[in-house]
Tab-separated table of C-alpha atoms and ligand atoms in Angstrom:
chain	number	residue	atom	x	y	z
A	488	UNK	CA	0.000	0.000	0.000
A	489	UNK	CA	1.326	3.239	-1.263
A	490	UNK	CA	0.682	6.011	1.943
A	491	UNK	CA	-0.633	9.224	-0.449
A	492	UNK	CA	1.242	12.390	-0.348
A	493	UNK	CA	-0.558	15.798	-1.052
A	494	UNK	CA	2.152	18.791	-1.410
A	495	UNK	CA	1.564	22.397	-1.868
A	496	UNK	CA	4.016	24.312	-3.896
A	497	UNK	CA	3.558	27.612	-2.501
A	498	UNK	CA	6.109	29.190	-5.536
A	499	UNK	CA	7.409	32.766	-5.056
A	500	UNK	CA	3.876	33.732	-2.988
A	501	UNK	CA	3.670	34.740	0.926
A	502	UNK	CA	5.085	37.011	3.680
A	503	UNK	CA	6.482	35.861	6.856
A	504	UNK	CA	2.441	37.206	8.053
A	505	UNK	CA	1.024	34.959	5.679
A	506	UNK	CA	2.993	32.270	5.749
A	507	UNK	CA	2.442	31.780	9.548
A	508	UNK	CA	-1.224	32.219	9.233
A	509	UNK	CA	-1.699	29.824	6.250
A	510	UNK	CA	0.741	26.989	8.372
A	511	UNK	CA	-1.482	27.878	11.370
A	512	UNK	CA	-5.063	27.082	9.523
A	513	UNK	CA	-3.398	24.156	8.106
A	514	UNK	CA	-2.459	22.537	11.398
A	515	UNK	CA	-5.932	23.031	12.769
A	516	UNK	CA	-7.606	21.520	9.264
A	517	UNK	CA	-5.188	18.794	8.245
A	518	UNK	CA	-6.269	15.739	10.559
A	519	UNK	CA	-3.363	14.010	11.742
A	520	UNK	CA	-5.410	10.792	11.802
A	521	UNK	CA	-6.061	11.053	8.310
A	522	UNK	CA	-3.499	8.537	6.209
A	523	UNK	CA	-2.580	10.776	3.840
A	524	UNK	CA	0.950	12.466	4.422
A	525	UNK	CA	1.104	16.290	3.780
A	526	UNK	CA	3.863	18.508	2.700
A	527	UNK	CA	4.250	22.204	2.141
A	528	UNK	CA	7.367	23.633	0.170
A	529	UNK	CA	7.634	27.328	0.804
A	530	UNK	CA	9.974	30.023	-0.565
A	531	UNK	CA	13.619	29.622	0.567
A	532	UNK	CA	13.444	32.320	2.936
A	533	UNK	CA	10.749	31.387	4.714
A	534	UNK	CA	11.819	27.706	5.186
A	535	UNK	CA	12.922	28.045	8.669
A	536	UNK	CA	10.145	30.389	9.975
A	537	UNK	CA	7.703	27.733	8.758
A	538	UNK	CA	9.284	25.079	9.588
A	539	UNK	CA	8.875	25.999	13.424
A	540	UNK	CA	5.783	26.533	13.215
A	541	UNK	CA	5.001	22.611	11.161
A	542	UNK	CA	7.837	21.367	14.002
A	543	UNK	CA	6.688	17.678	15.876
A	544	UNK	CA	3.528	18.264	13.191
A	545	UNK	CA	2.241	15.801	11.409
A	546	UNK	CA	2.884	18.696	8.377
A	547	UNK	CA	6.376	18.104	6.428
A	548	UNK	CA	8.310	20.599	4.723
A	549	UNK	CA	10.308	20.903	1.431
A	550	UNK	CA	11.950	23.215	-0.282
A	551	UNK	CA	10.924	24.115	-4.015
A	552	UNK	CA	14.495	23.333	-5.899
A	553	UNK	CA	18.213	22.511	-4.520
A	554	UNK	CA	21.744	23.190	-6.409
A	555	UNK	CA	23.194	20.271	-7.813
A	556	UNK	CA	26.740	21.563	-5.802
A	557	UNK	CA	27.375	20.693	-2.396
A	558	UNK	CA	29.002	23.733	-1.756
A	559	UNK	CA	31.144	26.496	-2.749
A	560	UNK	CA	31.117	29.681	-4.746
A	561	UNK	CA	27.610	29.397	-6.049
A	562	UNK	CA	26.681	32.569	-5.273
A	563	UNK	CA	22.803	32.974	-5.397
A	564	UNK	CA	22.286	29.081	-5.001
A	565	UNK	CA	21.148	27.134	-2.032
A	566	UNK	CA	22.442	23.444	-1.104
A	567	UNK	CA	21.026	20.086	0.005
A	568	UNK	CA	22.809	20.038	3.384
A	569	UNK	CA	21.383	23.413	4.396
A	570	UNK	CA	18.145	22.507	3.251
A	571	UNK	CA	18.486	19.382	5.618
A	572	UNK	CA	19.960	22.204	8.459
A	573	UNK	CA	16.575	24.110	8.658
A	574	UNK	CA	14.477	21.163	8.931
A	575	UNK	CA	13.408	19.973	5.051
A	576	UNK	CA	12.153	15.972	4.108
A	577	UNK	CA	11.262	16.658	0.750
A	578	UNK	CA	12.677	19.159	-2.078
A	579	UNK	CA	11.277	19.195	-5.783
A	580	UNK	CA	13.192	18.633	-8.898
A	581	UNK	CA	12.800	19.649	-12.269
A	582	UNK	CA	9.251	21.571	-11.817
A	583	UNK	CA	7.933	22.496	-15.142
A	584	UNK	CA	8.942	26.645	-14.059
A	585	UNK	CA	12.665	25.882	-13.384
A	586	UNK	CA	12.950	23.826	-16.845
A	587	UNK	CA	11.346	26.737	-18.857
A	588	UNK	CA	12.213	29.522	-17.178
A	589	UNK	CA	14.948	28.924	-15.958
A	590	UNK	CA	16.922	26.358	-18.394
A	591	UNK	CA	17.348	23.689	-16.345
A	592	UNK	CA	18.104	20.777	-18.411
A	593	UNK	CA	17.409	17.116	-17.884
A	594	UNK	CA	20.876	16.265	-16.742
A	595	UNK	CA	20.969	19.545	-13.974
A	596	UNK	CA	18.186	18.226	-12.667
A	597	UNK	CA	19.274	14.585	-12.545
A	598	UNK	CA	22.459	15.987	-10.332
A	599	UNK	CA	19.934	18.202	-8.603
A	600	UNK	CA	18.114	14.708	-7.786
A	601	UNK	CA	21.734	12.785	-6.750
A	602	UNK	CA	22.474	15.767	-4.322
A	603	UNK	CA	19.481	15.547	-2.882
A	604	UNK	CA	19.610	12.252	-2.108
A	605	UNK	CA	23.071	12.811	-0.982
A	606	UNK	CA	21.541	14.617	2.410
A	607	UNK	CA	19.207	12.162	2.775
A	608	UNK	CA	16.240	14.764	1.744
A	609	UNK	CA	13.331	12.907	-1.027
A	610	UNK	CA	13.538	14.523	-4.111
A	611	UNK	CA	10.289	15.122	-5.843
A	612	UNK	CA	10.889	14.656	-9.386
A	613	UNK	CA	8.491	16.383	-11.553
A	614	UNK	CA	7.967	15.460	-15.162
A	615	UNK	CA	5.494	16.557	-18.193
A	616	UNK	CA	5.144	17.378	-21.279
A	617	UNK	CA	4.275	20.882	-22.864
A	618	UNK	CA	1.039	21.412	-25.073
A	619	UNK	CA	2.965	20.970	-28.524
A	620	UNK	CA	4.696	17.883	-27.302
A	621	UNK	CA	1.197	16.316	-26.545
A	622	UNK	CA	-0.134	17.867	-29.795
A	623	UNK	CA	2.184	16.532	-31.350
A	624	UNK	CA	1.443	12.881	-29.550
A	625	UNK	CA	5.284	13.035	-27.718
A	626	UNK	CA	4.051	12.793	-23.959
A	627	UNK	CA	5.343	8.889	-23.516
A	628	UNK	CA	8.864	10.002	-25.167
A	629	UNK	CA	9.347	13.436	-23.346
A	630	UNK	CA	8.124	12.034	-20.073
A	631	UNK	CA	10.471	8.506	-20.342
A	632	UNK	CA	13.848	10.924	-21.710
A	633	UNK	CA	12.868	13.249	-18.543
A	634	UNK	CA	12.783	9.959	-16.451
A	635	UNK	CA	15.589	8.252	-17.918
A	636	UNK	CA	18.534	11.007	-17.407
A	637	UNK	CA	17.800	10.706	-13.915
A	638	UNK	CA	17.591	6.881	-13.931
A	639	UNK	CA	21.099	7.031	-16.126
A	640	UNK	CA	23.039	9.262	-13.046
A	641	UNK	CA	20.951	7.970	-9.629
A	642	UNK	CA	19.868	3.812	-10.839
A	643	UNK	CA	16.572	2.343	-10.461
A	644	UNK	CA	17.330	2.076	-6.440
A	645	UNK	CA	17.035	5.691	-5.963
A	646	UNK	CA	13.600	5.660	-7.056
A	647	UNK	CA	13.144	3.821	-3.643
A	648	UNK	CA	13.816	7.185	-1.814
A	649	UNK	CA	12.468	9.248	-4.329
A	650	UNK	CA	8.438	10.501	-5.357
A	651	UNK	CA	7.920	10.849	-8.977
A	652	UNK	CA	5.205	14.337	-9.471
A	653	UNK	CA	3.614	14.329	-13.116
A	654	UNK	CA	2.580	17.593	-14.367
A	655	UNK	CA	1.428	18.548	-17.681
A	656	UNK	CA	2.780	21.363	-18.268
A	657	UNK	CA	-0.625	23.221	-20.161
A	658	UNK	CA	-2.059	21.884	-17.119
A	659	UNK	CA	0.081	24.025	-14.740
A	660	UNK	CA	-1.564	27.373	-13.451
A	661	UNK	CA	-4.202	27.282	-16.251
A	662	UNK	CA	-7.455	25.907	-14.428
A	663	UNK	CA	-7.393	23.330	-17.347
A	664	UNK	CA	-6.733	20.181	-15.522
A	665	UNK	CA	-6.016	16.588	-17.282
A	666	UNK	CA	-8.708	14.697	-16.956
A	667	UNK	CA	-8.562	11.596	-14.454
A	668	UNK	CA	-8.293	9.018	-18.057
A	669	UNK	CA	-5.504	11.038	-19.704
A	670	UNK	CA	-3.191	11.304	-16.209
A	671	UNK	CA	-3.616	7.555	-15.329
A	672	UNK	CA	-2.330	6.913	-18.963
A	673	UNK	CA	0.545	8.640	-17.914
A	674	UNK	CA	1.019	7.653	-14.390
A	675	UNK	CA	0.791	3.957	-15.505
A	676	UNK	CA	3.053	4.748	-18.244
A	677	UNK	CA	5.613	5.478	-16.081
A	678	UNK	CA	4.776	3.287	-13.139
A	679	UNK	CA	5.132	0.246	-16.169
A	680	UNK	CA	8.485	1.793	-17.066
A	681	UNK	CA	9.841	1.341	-13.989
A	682	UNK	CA	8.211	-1.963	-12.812
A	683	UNK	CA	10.324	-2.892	-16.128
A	684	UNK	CA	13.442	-2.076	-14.150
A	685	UNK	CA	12.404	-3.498	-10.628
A	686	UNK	CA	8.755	-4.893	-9.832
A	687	UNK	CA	9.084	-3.784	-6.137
A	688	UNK	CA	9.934	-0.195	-6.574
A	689	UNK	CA	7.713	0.147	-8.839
A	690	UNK	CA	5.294	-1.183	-6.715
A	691	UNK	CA	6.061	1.125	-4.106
A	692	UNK	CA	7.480	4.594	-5.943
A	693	UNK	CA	4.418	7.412	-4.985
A	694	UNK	CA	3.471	9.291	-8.641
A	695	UNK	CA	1.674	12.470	-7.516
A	696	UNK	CA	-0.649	14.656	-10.165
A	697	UNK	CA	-0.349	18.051	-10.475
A	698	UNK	CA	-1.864	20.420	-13.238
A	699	UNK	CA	-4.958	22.815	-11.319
A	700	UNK	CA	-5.664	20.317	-9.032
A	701	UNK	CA	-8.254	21.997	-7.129
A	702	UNK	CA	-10.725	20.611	-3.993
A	703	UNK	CA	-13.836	19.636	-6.925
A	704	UNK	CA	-11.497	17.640	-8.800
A	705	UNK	CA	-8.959	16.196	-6.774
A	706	UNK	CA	-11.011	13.202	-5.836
A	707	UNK	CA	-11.657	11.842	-9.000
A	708	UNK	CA	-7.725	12.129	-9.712
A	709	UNK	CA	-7.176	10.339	-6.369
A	710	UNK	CA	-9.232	7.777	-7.277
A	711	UNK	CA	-7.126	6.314	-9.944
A	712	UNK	CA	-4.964	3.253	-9.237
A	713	UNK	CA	-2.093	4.867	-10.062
A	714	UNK	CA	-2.146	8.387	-8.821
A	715	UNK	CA	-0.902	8.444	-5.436
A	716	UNK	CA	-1.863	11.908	-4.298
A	717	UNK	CA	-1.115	15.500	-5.780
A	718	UNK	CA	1.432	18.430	-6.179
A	719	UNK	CA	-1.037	21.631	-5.437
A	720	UNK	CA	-0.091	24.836	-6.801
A	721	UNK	CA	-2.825	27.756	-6.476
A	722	UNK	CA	-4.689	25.768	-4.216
A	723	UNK	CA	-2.036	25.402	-1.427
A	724	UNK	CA	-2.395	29.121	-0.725
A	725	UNK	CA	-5.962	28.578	0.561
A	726	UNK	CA	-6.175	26.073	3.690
A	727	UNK	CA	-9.395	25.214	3.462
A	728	UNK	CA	-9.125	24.432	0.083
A	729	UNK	CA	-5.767	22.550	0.318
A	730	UNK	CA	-6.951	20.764	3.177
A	731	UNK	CA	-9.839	19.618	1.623
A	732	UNK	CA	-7.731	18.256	-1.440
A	733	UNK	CA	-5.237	16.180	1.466
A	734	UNK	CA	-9.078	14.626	2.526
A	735	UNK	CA	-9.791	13.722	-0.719
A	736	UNK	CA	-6.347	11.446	-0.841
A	737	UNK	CA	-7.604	9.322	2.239
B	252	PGA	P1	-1.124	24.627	-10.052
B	252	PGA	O1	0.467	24.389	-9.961
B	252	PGA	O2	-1.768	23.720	-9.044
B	252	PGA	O3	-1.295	26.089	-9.694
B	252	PGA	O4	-1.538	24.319	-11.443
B	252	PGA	C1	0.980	23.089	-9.798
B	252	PGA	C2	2.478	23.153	-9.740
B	252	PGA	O5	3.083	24.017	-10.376
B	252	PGA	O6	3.119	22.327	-9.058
């Protein structure tokens, strides 16, 4: 049995104000009975403030990307081991915003992943193809090449310590979400490629959704077999809304 994840990607939105209040109406709506695990990954600079506040909670905390360099004269950058210093489980990899906007490539995200790993944090690797490349029927090859650099740097036994997060990347911030059929495709896809590799892992490996996952349509997502919870945008600004998408994962 897979335990399902729900993480909120809070991207470049909050004040130390906000933040506290949003972590506060989280802890009183999230039920810690509930068997869903929850994550939040603020901005960098709020990591530690909200990480005392989620401390001894049942609410983990990530960070929203990692250099691939351990350390050194990176000015700018931010590394795994402080990450791990102010309290982080989780920290994504390769979101959809960093590849376009930013350039990173599928083999700086791979090292991303391996120095991740490296400080024992769980790299959330996200994955998805762009409007064209569905078009233009490419979403099994993007999403496999995006899968296989990191495969190619970390091995399959990574994936062991690792969550896999598809998101389309038209699905992203648009309110157009994939429906339920078209993400299992793609969650089984890659849950198949890697049972290819080792049955167990694959058996095991959580594959999050995220694309405008929102509270009226995150149970029918949930409800596939193989989409093991979500990666929440938007909708992890708004407790009551974000909390109600963790519910629907139980
Ligand atoms: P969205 O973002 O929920 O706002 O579409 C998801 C993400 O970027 O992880």
């Amino acid at each position: 049995m897979r335990q399902p994840l729900v993480a909120g990607n809070w991207k470049m939105y909050g004040s130390r104000a906000e933040n506290a209040a949003l972590a506060r109406s989280l802890l009183d709506l999230v039920r810690p009975e509930s068997g869903t695990e929850v994550l939040v990954c603020p901005p960098f600079v709020y990591l530690w403030d909200v990480g005392r506040l989620l401390k001894d909670t049942d609410v983990a905390l990530g960070a929203q990307s990692v250099c691939a360099e351990p350390l050194g004269a990176f000015t700018g950058e931010v590394s795994a081991a402080m990450l791990k210093d102010v309290g982080c489980r989780y920290v994504l990899v390769g979101h959809s915003e960093r590849r376009q906007l930013y350039g990173e490539g599928d083999a700086l995200v791979a090292r991303k992943f391996v120095a991740a790993q490296s400080q024992g944090l769980v790299p959330v690797l996200c994955v998805g193809e762009t409007l064209e490349e569905r078009e233009g029927e490419r979403t099994a090859q993007v999403v496999a090449r995006q899968l296989d650099a990191v495969l190619a740097v970390s091995g399959t036994g990574a994936l062991a310590k690792a969550v896999i997060a598809y998101e389309p990347v038209w699905a992203i911030g648009t309110g157009r979400t994939a429906s339920p059929e078209q993400a299992q495709d793609v969650h089984a896809m890659i849950r198949g490629k890697v049972a290819a590799l080792d049955a167990t892992i694959a058996a095991s490996v959580r594959i999050l959704y995220g694309g405008s996952v929102k509270a009226s349509n995150a149970r029918e997502l949930f409800a596939m077999p193989d989409i093991d919870g979500g990666l929440v945008g938007g909708a992890s600004l708004k407790a009551d809304e974000f909390a109600r998408i963790c519910a629907a994962a139980d």
